[in-house]
Amino acid sequence: MPAALITGGSRGIGRGIAEQYARDGYDVAVNYHSSETAAEDVVETIRAETDGDAVAIQADVSDSGAVESLVETTVETFGGLDHVVNNAAISQHKHTPELTVEEFDTLMQINATSVFSVTKAAHEHLLESAVGEGPSVINLSSRLAHAGAPHEPHYAASKAGIIAITKSHAKEFGPDIRVNAIAPGYIVTDMTDRTNTAEDKRERREKLPLQRLGEPEDVGQAAAYLRDARFVTGETLNVNGGQDMV
């Protein structure tokens, strides 16, 4: 089977993408930082409900050495690597006056620099891929990359940087590897639940043309499209329920 590596694949959007890829016939490396139990649950679900295999691999994607090991373990486990999804990220709600330079740098390292380092480590293996649709990299950005954020400027900046990396790598790696991004709007995950009340969610939902909030499976479907879209590269797919129209 072809193989995919999903960083931050143990929860939320990452889990939604990992399970979608497994349903589509891929073996999946589920990277996690600290939530081993959650990652193993994803692995067990994939093995029980699909024909694919999965493995949980711990790695801090802000550590370049750990990233190299992550990619090599994936290749050794599955015999190759065909697709990468750079999803690992953290969020931190702080206004500029209370935000330290160190906090800014740490978030940028985890969210944006990791996209570069994981892709760099995977590059030579992706070039060896023989999947019919061709190998691909998908980077998770955010609607806030376009809109900005009044309470987490470093998060918005990191996600905007991911779009620039996506376009640069699409130009650099074409025609061999397609590189695209997804910019989700509000997706219901444990991360968004920590910072939004039920009333916040209701107000968000009522403003959307689709009248519902996003779910990890919605992003998984978008990732599956970009993974297989042979004539799409350097693009950012907005998955936000029509939020940008209102």
CSV table of C-alpha atoms in Angstrom, one decimal:
chain,number,residue,atom,x,y,z
A,1,MET,CA,0.0,0.0,0.0
A,2,PRO,CA,1.1,3.6,-0.4
A,3,ALA,CA,2.1,5.4,2.8
A,4,ALA,CA,1.4,8.8,4.3
A,5,LEU,CA,2.8,10.7,7.2
A,6,ILE,CA,0.5,12.9,9.2
A,7,THR,CA,2.2,15.2,11.7
A,8,GLY,CA,0.0,16.1,14.7
A,9,GLY,CA,-2.2,13.1,13.7
A,10,SER,CA,-3.4,12.0,17.1
A,11,ARG,CA,-6.3,14.5,17.6
A,12,GLY,CA,-8.6,16.9,15.9
A,13,ILE,CA,-7.9,17.8,12.3
A,14,GLY,CA,-4.9,15.5,12.1
A,15,ARG,CA,-7.0,12.5,13.2
A,16,GLY,CA,-9.6,13.3,10.7
A,17,ILE,CA,-7.0,13.4,7.9
A,18,ALA,CA,-5.3,10.2,9.1
A,19,GLU,CA,-8.6,8.2,9.2
A,20,GLN,CA,-9.6,9.6,5.8
A,21,TYR,CA,-6.3,8.5,4.2
A,22,ALA,CA,-6.6,5.0,5.8
A,23,ARG,CA,-10.2,4.6,4.4
A,24,ASP,CA,-8.7,5.6,1.0
A,25,GLY,CA,-6.2,2.7,1.1
A,26,TYR,CA,-3.1,4.3,2.7
A,27,ASP,CA,-0.9,3.0,5.4
A,28,VAL,CA,-0.5,5.9,7.9
A,29,ALA,CA,2.2,7.1,10.2
A,30,VAL,CA,0.5,9.0,13.0
A,31,ASN,CA,2.9,11.5,14.5
A,32,TYR,CA,2.3,12.8,18.0
A,33,HIS,CA,4.2,14.9,20.5
A,34,SER,CA,2.8,14.0,23.9
A,35,SER,CA,-0.6,12.3,23.5
A,36,GLU,CA,0.5,8.7,23.1
A,37,THR,CA,-2.9,7.3,24.2
A,38,ALA,CA,-4.7,9.3,21.6
A,39,ALA,CA,-2.3,8.4,18.9
A,40,GLU,CA,-2.6,4.6,19.7
A,41,ASP,CA,-6.4,5.0,19.6
A,42,VAL,CA,-6.1,6.4,16.1
A,43,VAL,CA,-3.9,3.4,15.1
A,44,GLU,CA,-6.4,0.9,16.6
A,45,THR,CA,-9.3,2.6,14.8
A,46,ILE,CA,-7.5,2.4,11.5
A,47,ARG,CA,-6.6,-1.2,11.9
A,48,ALA,CA,-10.1,-2.2,13.0
A,49,GLU,CA,-12.1,-0.2,10.5
A,50,THR,CA,-9.9,-0.1,7.3
A,51,ASP,CA,-7.7,-2.4,5.3
A,52,GLY,CA,-4.7,-0.2,6.0
A,53,ASP,CA,-2.0,-0.3,8.7
A,54,ALA,CA,-0.9,2.4,11.0
A,55,VAL,CA,1.9,3.2,13.4
A,56,ALA,CA,2.1,5.9,16.1
A,57,ILE,CA,5.5,7.7,16.1
A,58,GLN,CA,6.5,10.2,18.8
A,59,ALA,CA,8.5,13.2,17.7
A,60,ASP,CA,8.7,16.9,18.5
A,61,VAL,CA,8.5,18.5,15.0
A,62,SER,CA,10.3,21.6,16.3
A,63,ASP,CA,13.4,19.4,16.7
A,64,SER,CA,15.2,18.8,13.4
A,65,GLY,CA,16.9,15.7,14.6
A,66,ALA,CA,13.5,14.2,15.8
A,67,VAL,CA,12.0,15.1,12.4
A,68,GLU,CA,14.8,13.1,10.6
A,69,SER,CA,14.1,10.1,12.8
A,70,LEU,CA,10.3,10.5,12.3
A,71,VAL,CA,10.6,10.3,8.5
A,72,GLU,CA,13.1,7.5,8.5
A,73,THR,CA,11.0,5.4,10.9
A,74,THR,CA,8.0,5.9,8.6
A,75,VAL,CA,10.0,4.8,5.6
A,76,GLU,CA,11.4,1.8,7.4
A,77,THR,CA,8.0,0.8,8.6
A,78,PHE,CA,6.1,1.0,5.3
A,79,GLY,CA,8.9,0.7,2.8
A,80,GLY,CA,8.5,4.2,1.4
A,81,LEU,CA,6.7,7.5,1.7
A,82,ASP,CA,4.2,8.9,-0.8
A,83,HIS,CA,2.4,11.7,0.9
A,84,VAL,CA,3.1,14.1,3.8
A,85,VAL,CA,0.5,16.2,5.7
A,86,ASN,CA,2.1,18.9,7.8
A,87,ASN,CA,-0.6,19.5,10.4
A,88,ALA,CA,1.2,19.8,13.8
A,89,ALA,CA,0.6,23.1,15.4
A,90,ILE,CA,-0.1,24.9,18.7
A,91,SER,CA,-2.3,27.9,19.5
A,92,GLN,CA,-1.8,30.5,22.1
A,93,HIS,CA,-4.3,33.3,22.8
A,94,LYS,CA,-2.2,36.3,23.8
A,95,HIS,CA,-2.3,40.0,22.9
A,96,THR,CA,0.9,41.6,21.7
A,97,PRO,CA,1.6,43.6,25.0
A,98,GLU,CA,1.7,40.3,27.0
A,99,LEU,CA,3.4,38.1,24.4
A,100,THR,CA,7.1,37.6,24.7
A,101,VAL,CA,9.6,37.3,21.9
A,102,GLU,CA,10.4,33.8,23.1
A,103,GLU,CA,6.8,32.7,22.9
A,104,PHE,CA,6.5,34.2,19.5
A,105,ASP,CA,9.6,32.3,18.3
A,106,THR,CA,8.5,29.0,19.9
A,107,LEU,CA,5.2,29.0,18.2
A,108,MET,CA,6.7,29.9,14.8
A,109,GLN,CA,9.2,27.0,15.2
A,110,ILE,CA,6.5,24.5,15.9
A,111,ASN,CA,3.9,25.8,13.4
A,112,ALA,CA,5.9,27.1,10.5
A,113,THR,CA,9.5,26.0,10.7
A,114,SER,CA,8.4,22.4,11.1
A,115,VAL,CA,6.7,22.5,7.8
A,116,PHE,CA,10.0,23.3,6.2
A,117,SER,CA,12.0,20.7,8.1
A,118,VAL,CA,9.5,17.8,7.7
A,119,THR,CA,9.2,18.5,4.0
A,120,LYS,CA,13.0,18.7,3.7
A,121,ALA,CA,13.5,15.4,5.4
A,122,ALA,CA,10.8,13.7,3.3
A,123,HIS,CA,11.9,15.2,0.0
A,124,GLU,CA,14.2,12.4,-1.3
A,125,HIS,CA,11.7,9.7,-0.3
A,126,LEU,CA,8.9,11.5,-2.0
A,127,LEU,CA,10.9,11.6,-5.2
A,128,GLU,CA,11.1,7.8,-5.1
A,129,SER,CA,7.3,7.4,-4.9
A,130,ALA,CA,5.6,5.5,-7.6
A,131,VAL,CA,2.0,6.4,-6.8
A,132,GLY,CA,-0.1,7.0,-9.8
A,133,GLU,CA,-1.3,10.5,-8.8
A,134,GLY,CA,2.2,11.4,-7.9
A,135,PRO,CA,3.6,12.3,-4.4
A,136,SER,CA,2.3,15.3,-2.6
A,137,VAL,CA,2.7,17.6,0.4
A,138,ILE,CA,-0.3,19.3,2.1
A,139,ASN,CA,0.3,22.0,4.7
A,140,LEU,CA,-2.3,23.1,7.2
A,141,SER,CA,-2.7,26.8,7.3
A,142,SER,CA,-5.7,28.8,8.6
A,143,ARG,CA,-8.3,31.3,7.7
A,144,LEU,CA,-6.4,33.6,10.1
A,145,ALA,CA,-3.5,33.7,7.6
A,146,HIS,CA,-5.7,35.9,5.5
A,147,ALA,CA,-7.8,37.7,8.1
A,148,GLY,CA,-5.3,38.2,10.9
A,149,ALA,CA,-6.1,37.7,14.6
A,150,PRO,CA,-6.6,40.3,17.3
A,151,HIS,CA,-5.6,38.0,20.1
A,152,GLU,CA,-2.7,35.8,18.6
A,153,PRO,CA,-0.6,37.6,16.0
A,154,HIS,CA,2.1,35.0,16.1
A,155,TYR,CA,-0.4,32.2,15.2
A,156,ALA,CA,-1.7,34.2,12.3
A,157,ALA,CA,1.8,35.0,11.2
A,158,SER,CA,2.9,31.3,11.4
A,159,LYS,CA,-0.1,30.3,9.2
A,160,ALA,CA,0.6,33.0,6.7
A,161,GLY,CA,4.2,31.8,6.5
A,162,ILE,CA,2.9,28.3,5.7
A,163,ILE,CA,1.2,29.6,2.6
A,164,ALA,CA,4.4,31.2,1.4
A,165,ILE,CA,6.3,28.0,2.0
A,166,THR,CA,3.6,26.1,0.1
A,167,LYS,CA,3.9,28.3,-2.9
A,168,SER,CA,7.7,28.3,-2.8
A,169,HIS,CA,7.9,24.5,-2.6
A,170,ALA,CA,5.3,24.0,-5.3
A,171,LYS,CA,7.5,26.0,-7.6
A,172,GLU,CA,10.7,24.4,-6.4
A,173,PHE,CA,9.5,20.8,-6.5
A,174,GLY,CA,7.3,20.8,-9.6
A,175,PRO,CA,6.8,18.7,-11.6
A,176,ASP,CA,7.8,15.9,-9.3
A,177,ILE,CA,5.9,16.7,-6.1
A,178,ARG,CA,2.7,18.7,-5.8
A,179,VAL,CA,2.5,21.0,-2.7
A,180,ASN,CA,-0.8,22.6,-1.5
A,181,ALA,CA,-2.3,24.1,1.6
A,182,ILE,CA,-5.6,24.0,3.4
A,183,ALA,CA,-6.9,27.0,5.3
A,184,PRO,CA,-9.6,25.8,7.7
A,185,GLY,CA,-12.1,28.1,9.3
A,186,TYR,CA,-13.6,27.1,12.7
A,187,ILE,CA,-13.3,23.4,13.1
A,188,VAL,CA,-14.7,21.7,16.3
A,189,THR,CA,-11.7,20.1,18.0
A,190,ASP,CA,-10.4,19.9,21.6
A,191,MET,CA,-8.1,22.8,20.9
A,192,THR,CA,-11.0,25.1,19.8
A,193,ASP,CA,-13.2,23.8,22.6
A,194,ARG,CA,-10.7,25.2,25.1
A,195,THR,CA,-11.1,28.8,24.0
A,196,ASN,CA,-14.8,28.9,22.8
A,197,THR,CA,-18.0,28.7,24.9
A,198,ALA,CA,-21.2,27.1,23.7
A,199,GLU,CA,-22.5,30.7,23.0
A,200,ASP,CA,-19.4,31.5,21.0
A,201,LYS,CA,-20.1,28.4,18.8
A,202,ARG,CA,-23.7,29.3,18.4
A,203,GLU,CA,-22.8,32.8,17.2
A,204,ARG,CA,-20.2,31.4,14.8
A,205,ARG,CA,-22.6,28.8,13.4
A,206,GLU,CA,-25.4,31.3,12.8
A,207,LYS,CA,-23.1,33.5,10.7
A,208,LEU,CA,-22.2,30.8,8.3
A,209,PRO,CA,-24.1,30.1,5.0
A,210,LEU,CA,-23.9,26.4,5.8
A,211,GLN,CA,-25.3,26.9,9.3
A,212,ARG,CA,-22.9,24.5,10.9
A,213,LEU,CA,-19.4,24.4,12.2
A,214,GLY,CA,-16.7,22.4,10.6
A,215,GLU,CA,-15.6,18.9,11.7
A,216,PRO,CA,-12.2,17.2,11.3
A,217,GLU,CA,-13.8,14.9,8.6
A,218,ASP,CA,-14.5,18.0,6.5
A,219,VAL,CA,-10.8,18.8,6.4
A,220,GLY,CA,-10.0,15.1,5.8
A,221,GLN,CA,-12.1,15.2,2.6
A,222,ALA,CA,-10.3,18.4,1.4
A,223,ALA,CA,-6.9,16.8,2.0
A,224,ALA,CA,-8.0,13.7,0.1
A,225,TYR,CA,-9.0,15.9,-2.9
A,226,LEU,CA,-5.6,17.8,-2.9
A,227,ARG,CA,-3.7,14.5,-2.5
A,228,ASP,CA,-5.2,13.1,-5.7
A,229,ALA,CA,-5.7,16.4,-7.7
A,230,ARG,CA,-2.9,15.9,-10.3
A,231,PHE,CA,-3.2,19.4,-11.9
A,232,VAL,CA,-3.4,21.4,-8.7
A,233,THR,CA,-0.3,22.7,-7.0
A,234,GLY,CA,0.7,25.9,-5.0
A,235,GLU,CA,-3.0,26.4,-4.1
A,236,THR,CA,-4.6,27.1,-0.7
A,237,LEU,CA,-8.1,25.5,-0.3
A,238,ASN,CA,-10.3,27.4,2.0
A,239,VAL,CA,-12.5,25.1,4.1
A,240,ASN,CA,-14.6,27.4,6.2
A,241,GLY,CA,-18.3,26.9,5.5
A,242,GLY,CA,-18.5,30.0,3.4
A,243,GLN,CA,-17.2,32.4,6.1
A,244,ASP,CA,-15.3,34.5,3.8
A,245,MET,CA,-18.4,35.5,1.9
A,246,VAL,CA,-20.1,37.0,4.9
